[in-house]
Amino acid sequence: VKGDFRHAVNFDTTYTFGIAKLNAFADVEFIRTESLFYLPGSYRWASTRRDINYDFGTKADFELIKGLLSFSTTYRYERADGTNEFSKSVAPVPTDVPYLDDYIKHSADAKLSYNMSKALKVDVGYLYENLKYSDTAYAQYTIGGNNFTGAYANPNYDASVVYTKLTYKF
């Protein structure tokens, strides 16, 4: 690795009033990594990898019955866009990767918490998550006469989870 350059900006704010606490956040990160590989007499390459990652979200907490019953809900959006260029490479020339670890993810959850006593609490909740992932390295393509299968070409998913959690404090 010849160089690793990162710039990030974060924002987070919380506002509380009455029975509610509201939170909002946002992050963005720019990354550039320069790499060089050299094997004497046969192979050398240079690459520039670029990534842009960002996310934002909100959370709301409500104390419905003070000290006894509360409700919270969260939404989060994440996105990553990456590329890898091999423009300074010498034969055999690797193929540029236009989609590298690209994804969009949405997640949302809702949770109801009941304090049975000072030591015992039970949570019941629902979580939903959706992922759309794209990476040229996992797609089916040919490099230097070698065929790649694309075996991991479709890692996208939708997940719904209903859960319960029991917490005991000593």
mmCIF file of C-alpha atoms in Angstrom:
data_model
loop_
_atom_site.group_PDB
_atom_site.id
_atom_site.type_symbol
_atom_site.label_atom_id
_atom_site.label_comp_id
_atom_site.label_asym_id
_atom_site.label_seq_id
_atom_site.Cartn_x
_atom_site.Cartn_y
_atom_site.Cartn_z
ATOM 1 C CA VAL A 1 0.000 0.000 0.000
ATOM 2 C CA LYS A 2 1.519 3.278 -1.135
ATOM 3 C CA GLY A 3 -1.127 5.532 0.306
ATOM 4 C CA ASP A 4 -4.364 5.457 2.244
ATOM 5 C CA PHE A 5 -6.357 8.680 2.283
ATOM 6 C CA ARG A 6 -9.598 9.028 4.262
ATOM 7 C CA HIS A 7 -11.970 11.900 4.882
ATOM 8 C CA ALA A 8 -15.108 11.557 7.018
ATOM 9 C CA VAL A 9 -17.897 13.810 8.210
ATOM 10 C CA ASN A 10 -20.352 12.783 10.963
ATOM 11 C CA PHE A 11 -23.505 14.413 12.272
ATOM 12 C CA ASP A 12 -25.527 13.276 15.287
ATOM 13 C CA THR A 13 -28.237 15.077 17.198
ATOM 14 C CA THR A 14 -30.691 14.119 19.938
ATOM 15 C CA TYR A 15 -33.737 16.005 21.171
ATOM 16 C CA THR A 16 -35.727 15.045 24.275
ATOM 17 C CA PHE A 17 -39.182 16.314 25.207
ATOM 18 C CA GLY A 18 -41.916 14.864 27.403
ATOM 19 C CA ILE A 19 -42.063 11.097 26.919
ATOM 20 C CA ALA A 20 -40.020 11.128 23.687
ATOM 21 C CA LYS A 21 -36.353 11.123 22.740
ATOM 22 C CA LEU A 22 -35.579 11.616 19.032
ATOM 23 C CA ASN A 23 -32.205 11.003 17.399
ATOM 24 C CA ALA A 24 -30.962 11.606 13.849
ATOM 25 C CA PHE A 25 -27.527 10.900 12.384
ATOM 26 C CA ALA A 26 -25.644 10.975 9.098
ATOM 27 C CA ASP A 27 -22.141 9.917 8.067
ATOM 28 C CA VAL A 28 -20.139 10.151 4.840
ATOM 29 C CA GLU A 29 -16.639 8.797 4.192
ATOM 30 C CA PHE A 30 -14.343 9.167 1.167
ATOM 31 C CA ILE A 31 -11.456 6.697 0.818
ATOM 32 C CA ARG A 32 -8.671 6.393 -1.758
ATOM 33 C CA THR A 33 -6.093 3.606 -1.458
ATOM 34 C CA GLU A 34 -3.118 3.333 -3.803
ATOM 35 C CA SER A 35 -1.362 -0.038 -4.062
ATOM 36 C CA LEU A 36 1.630 -1.389 -5.981
ATOM 37 C CA PHE A 37 2.680 -4.999 -6.560
ATOM 38 C CA TYR A 38 5.887 -6.070 -8.285
ATOM 39 C CA LEU A 39 7.280 -9.554 -8.921
ATOM 40 C CA PRO A 40 10.715 -9.224 -10.620
ATOM 41 C CA GLY A 41 10.787 -10.356 -14.231
ATOM 42 C CA SER A 42 7.126 -11.207 -14.645
ATOM 43 C CA TYR A 43 4.302 -9.191 -13.202
ATOM 44 C CA ARG A 44 3.579 -5.773 -11.792
ATOM 45 C CA TRP A 45 0.487 -3.729 -11.212
ATOM 46 C CA ALA A 46 -0.668 -0.536 -9.591
ATOM 47 C CA SER A 47 -4.196 0.101 -8.474
ATOM 48 C CA THR A 48 -6.247 2.971 -7.158
ATOM 49 C CA ARG A 49 -9.248 1.924 -5.110
ATOM 50 C CA ARG A 50 -11.935 4.491 -4.366
ATOM 51 C CA ASP A 51 -14.807 4.087 -1.917
ATOM 52 C CA ILE A 52 -17.630 6.397 -0.921
ATOM 53 C CA ASN A 53 -19.703 5.225 2.040
ATOM 54 C CA TYR A 54 -22.607 6.990 3.614
ATOM 55 C CA ASP A 55 -25.487 6.287 5.925
ATOM 56 C CA PHE A 56 -28.225 8.097 7.766
ATOM 57 C CA GLY A 57 -30.879 7.131 10.220
ATOM 58 C CA THR A 58 -33.373 8.037 12.862
ATOM 59 C CA LYS A 59 -34.373 6.597 16.206
ATOM 60 C CA ALA A 60 -37.320 7.422 18.446
ATOM 61 C CA ASP A 61 -37.757 6.265 22.057
ATOM 62 C CA PHE A 62 -41.027 6.705 23.924
ATOM 63 C CA GLU A 63 -41.559 6.060 27.634
ATOM 64 C CA LEU A 64 -45.244 5.078 27.551
ATOM 65 C CA ILE A 65 -45.581 4.316 31.275
ATOM 66 C CA LYS A 66 -42.725 5.809 33.317
ATOM 67 C CA GLY A 67 -40.326 3.126 34.519
ATOM 68 C CA LEU A 68 -42.596 0.326 33.275
ATOM 69 C CA LEU A 69 -43.290 0.323 29.516
ATOM 70 C CA SER A 70 -41.324 1.836 26.634
ATOM 71 C CA PHE A 71 -41.322 1.666 22.845
ATOM 72 C CA SER A 72 -38.520 2.378 20.364
ATOM 73 C CA THR A 73 -38.227 2.395 16.605
ATOM 74 C CA THR A 74 -35.234 2.829 14.298
ATOM 75 C CA TYR A 75 -34.602 3.273 10.581
ATOM 76 C CA ARG A 76 -31.149 3.148 8.931
ATOM 77 C CA TYR A 77 -30.046 3.569 5.292
ATOM 78 C CA GLU A 78 -26.522 2.620 4.210
ATOM 79 C CA ARG A 79 -24.837 2.854 0.821
ATOM 80 C CA ALA A 80 -21.327 2.028 -0.393
ATOM 81 C CA ASP A 81 -19.863 2.674 -3.851
ATOM 82 C CA GLY A 82 -16.393 1.384 -4.713
ATOM 83 C CA THR A 83 -14.123 1.002 -7.746
ATOM 84 C CA ASN A 84 -10.617 -0.301 -8.422
ATOM 85 C CA GLU A 85 -8.574 0.980 -11.373
ATOM 86 C CA PHE A 86 -5.505 -0.786 -12.731
ATOM 87 C CA SER A 87 -4.582 1.905 -15.256
ATOM 88 C CA LYS A 88 -0.840 1.878 -14.426
ATOM 89 C CA SER A 89 -0.454 -1.895 -14.767
ATOM 90 C CA VAL A 90 1.895 -3.811 -17.067
ATOM 91 C CA ALA A 91 0.953 -7.100 -18.861
ATOM 92 C CA PRO A 92 -0.897 -9.155 -18.049
ATOM 93 C CA VAL A 93 -3.225 -6.218 -17.466
ATOM 94 C CA PRO A 94 -5.797 -6.859 -14.740
ATOM 95 C CA THR A 95 -9.352 -5.812 -15.496
ATOM 96 C CA ASP A 96 -10.683 -2.660 -13.835
ATOM 97 C CA VAL A 97 -13.388 -3.351 -11.271
ATOM 98 C CA PRO A 98 -16.207 -0.806 -11.730
ATOM 99 C CA TYR A 99 -18.399 -2.214 -8.922
ATOM 100 C CA LEU A 100 -16.449 -3.172 -5.820
ATOM 101 C CA ASP A 101 -18.310 -3.888 -2.588
ATOM 102 C CA ASP A 102 -21.263 -1.740 -3.699
ATOM 103 C CA TYR A 103 -24.372 -2.144 -1.615
ATOM 104 C CA ILE A 104 -27.561 -0.495 -0.455
ATOM 105 C CA LYS A 105 -29.023 -1.625 2.856
ATOM 106 C CA HIS A 106 -32.259 -0.588 4.541
ATOM 107 C CA SER A 107 -33.026 -1.688 8.089
ATOM 108 C CA ALA A 108 -35.919 -0.890 10.401
ATOM 109 C CA ASP A 109 -36.952 -2.184 13.785
ATOM 110 C CA ALA A 110 -39.547 -1.662 16.459
ATOM 111 C CA LYS A 111 -39.283 -2.841 20.075
ATOM 112 C CA LEU A 112 -41.596 -2.840 23.091
ATOM 113 C CA SER A 113 -39.902 -3.142 26.509
ATOM 114 C CA TYR A 114 -41.645 -4.065 29.751
ATOM 115 C CA ASN A 115 -39.897 -3.767 33.142
ATOM 116 C CA MET A 116 -41.342 -6.620 35.193
ATOM 117 C CA SER A 117 -39.270 -5.544 38.212
ATOM 118 C CA LYS A 118 -36.090 -3.561 38.923
ATOM 119 C CA ALA A 119 -34.048 -6.621 37.953
ATOM 120 C CA LEU A 120 -36.132 -8.207 35.179
ATOM 121 C CA LYS A 121 -37.045 -6.764 31.775
ATOM 122 C CA VAL A 122 -38.613 -8.374 28.679
ATOM 123 C CA ASP A 123 -38.375 -7.007 25.126
ATOM 124 C CA VAL A 124 -40.493 -8.010 22.134
ATOM 125 C CA GLY A 125 -39.467 -6.715 18.752
ATOM 126 C CA TYR A 126 -39.464 -6.904 14.984
ATOM 127 C CA LEU A 127 -36.500 -6.277 12.659
ATOM 128 C CA TYR A 128 -36.553 -5.933 8.868
ATOM 129 C CA GLU A 129 -33.446 -5.709 6.690
ATOM 130 C CA ASN A 130 -32.996 -5.513 2.903
ATOM 131 C CA LEU A 131 -29.608 -5.745 1.137
ATOM 132 C CA LYS A 132 -28.794 -5.214 -2.536
ATOM 133 C CA TYR A 133 -25.114 -6.040 -3.205
ATOM 134 C CA SER A 134 -23.049 -5.669 -6.377
ATOM 135 C CA ASP A 135 -19.410 -6.623 -6.913
ATOM 136 C CA THR A 136 -17.882 -7.119 -10.358
ATOM 137 C CA ALA A 137 -15.501 -9.697 -8.891
ATOM 138 C CA TYR A 138 -18.472 -11.974 -8.128
ATOM 139 C CA ALA A 139 -20.147 -11.599 -11.522
ATOM 140 C CA GLN A 140 -19.451 -14.010 -14.365
ATOM 141 C CA TYR A 141 -16.711 -12.712 -16.642
ATOM 142 C CA THR A 142 -13.478 -13.732 -18.416
ATOM 143 C CA ILE A 143 -9.946 -12.516 -17.647
ATOM 144 C CA GLY A 144 -6.952 -13.781 -19.606
ATOM 145 C CA GLY A 145 -8.931 -16.731 -20.984
ATOM 146 C CA ASN A 146 -10.074 -17.841 -17.516
ATOM 147 C CA ASN A 147 -13.830 -18.073 -16.967
ATOM 148 C CA PHE A 148 -15.173 -17.155 -13.569
ATOM 149 C CA THR A 149 -18.441 -18.754 -12.532
ATOM 150 C CA GLY A 150 -20.224 -15.973 -10.702
ATOM 151 C CA ALA A 151 -20.996 -18.483 -7.933
ATOM 152 C CA TYR A 152 -21.514 -15.693 -5.401
ATOM 153 C CA ALA A 153 -23.205 -13.276 -7.820
ATOM 154 C CA ASN A 154 -26.511 -12.867 -5.926
ATOM 155 C CA PRO A 155 -26.000 -12.225 -2.215
ATOM 156 C CA ASN A 156 -29.092 -9.972 -2.004
ATOM 157 C CA TYR A 157 -31.585 -10.679 0.751
ATOM 158 C CA ASP A 158 -34.700 -9.617 2.622
ATOM 159 C CA ALA A 159 -34.852 -10.616 6.275
ATOM 160 C CA SER A 160 -37.702 -10.342 8.788
ATOM 161 C CA VAL A 161 -37.040 -11.299 12.395
ATOM 162 C CA VAL A 162 -39.446 -11.382 15.320
ATOM 163 C CA TYR A 163 -37.619 -11.679 18.626
ATOM 164 C CA THR A 164 -37.954 -11.607 22.370
ATOM 165 C CA LYS A 165 -35.232 -10.855 24.902
ATOM 166 C CA LEU A 166 -35.181 -11.393 28.648
ATOM 167 C CA THR A 167 -32.738 -9.274 30.690
ATOM 168 C CA TYR A 168 -31.878 -9.906 34.321
ATOM 169 C CA LYS A 169 -29.759 -7.385 36.282
ATOM 170 C CA PHE A 170 -27.865 -8.516 39.345
#
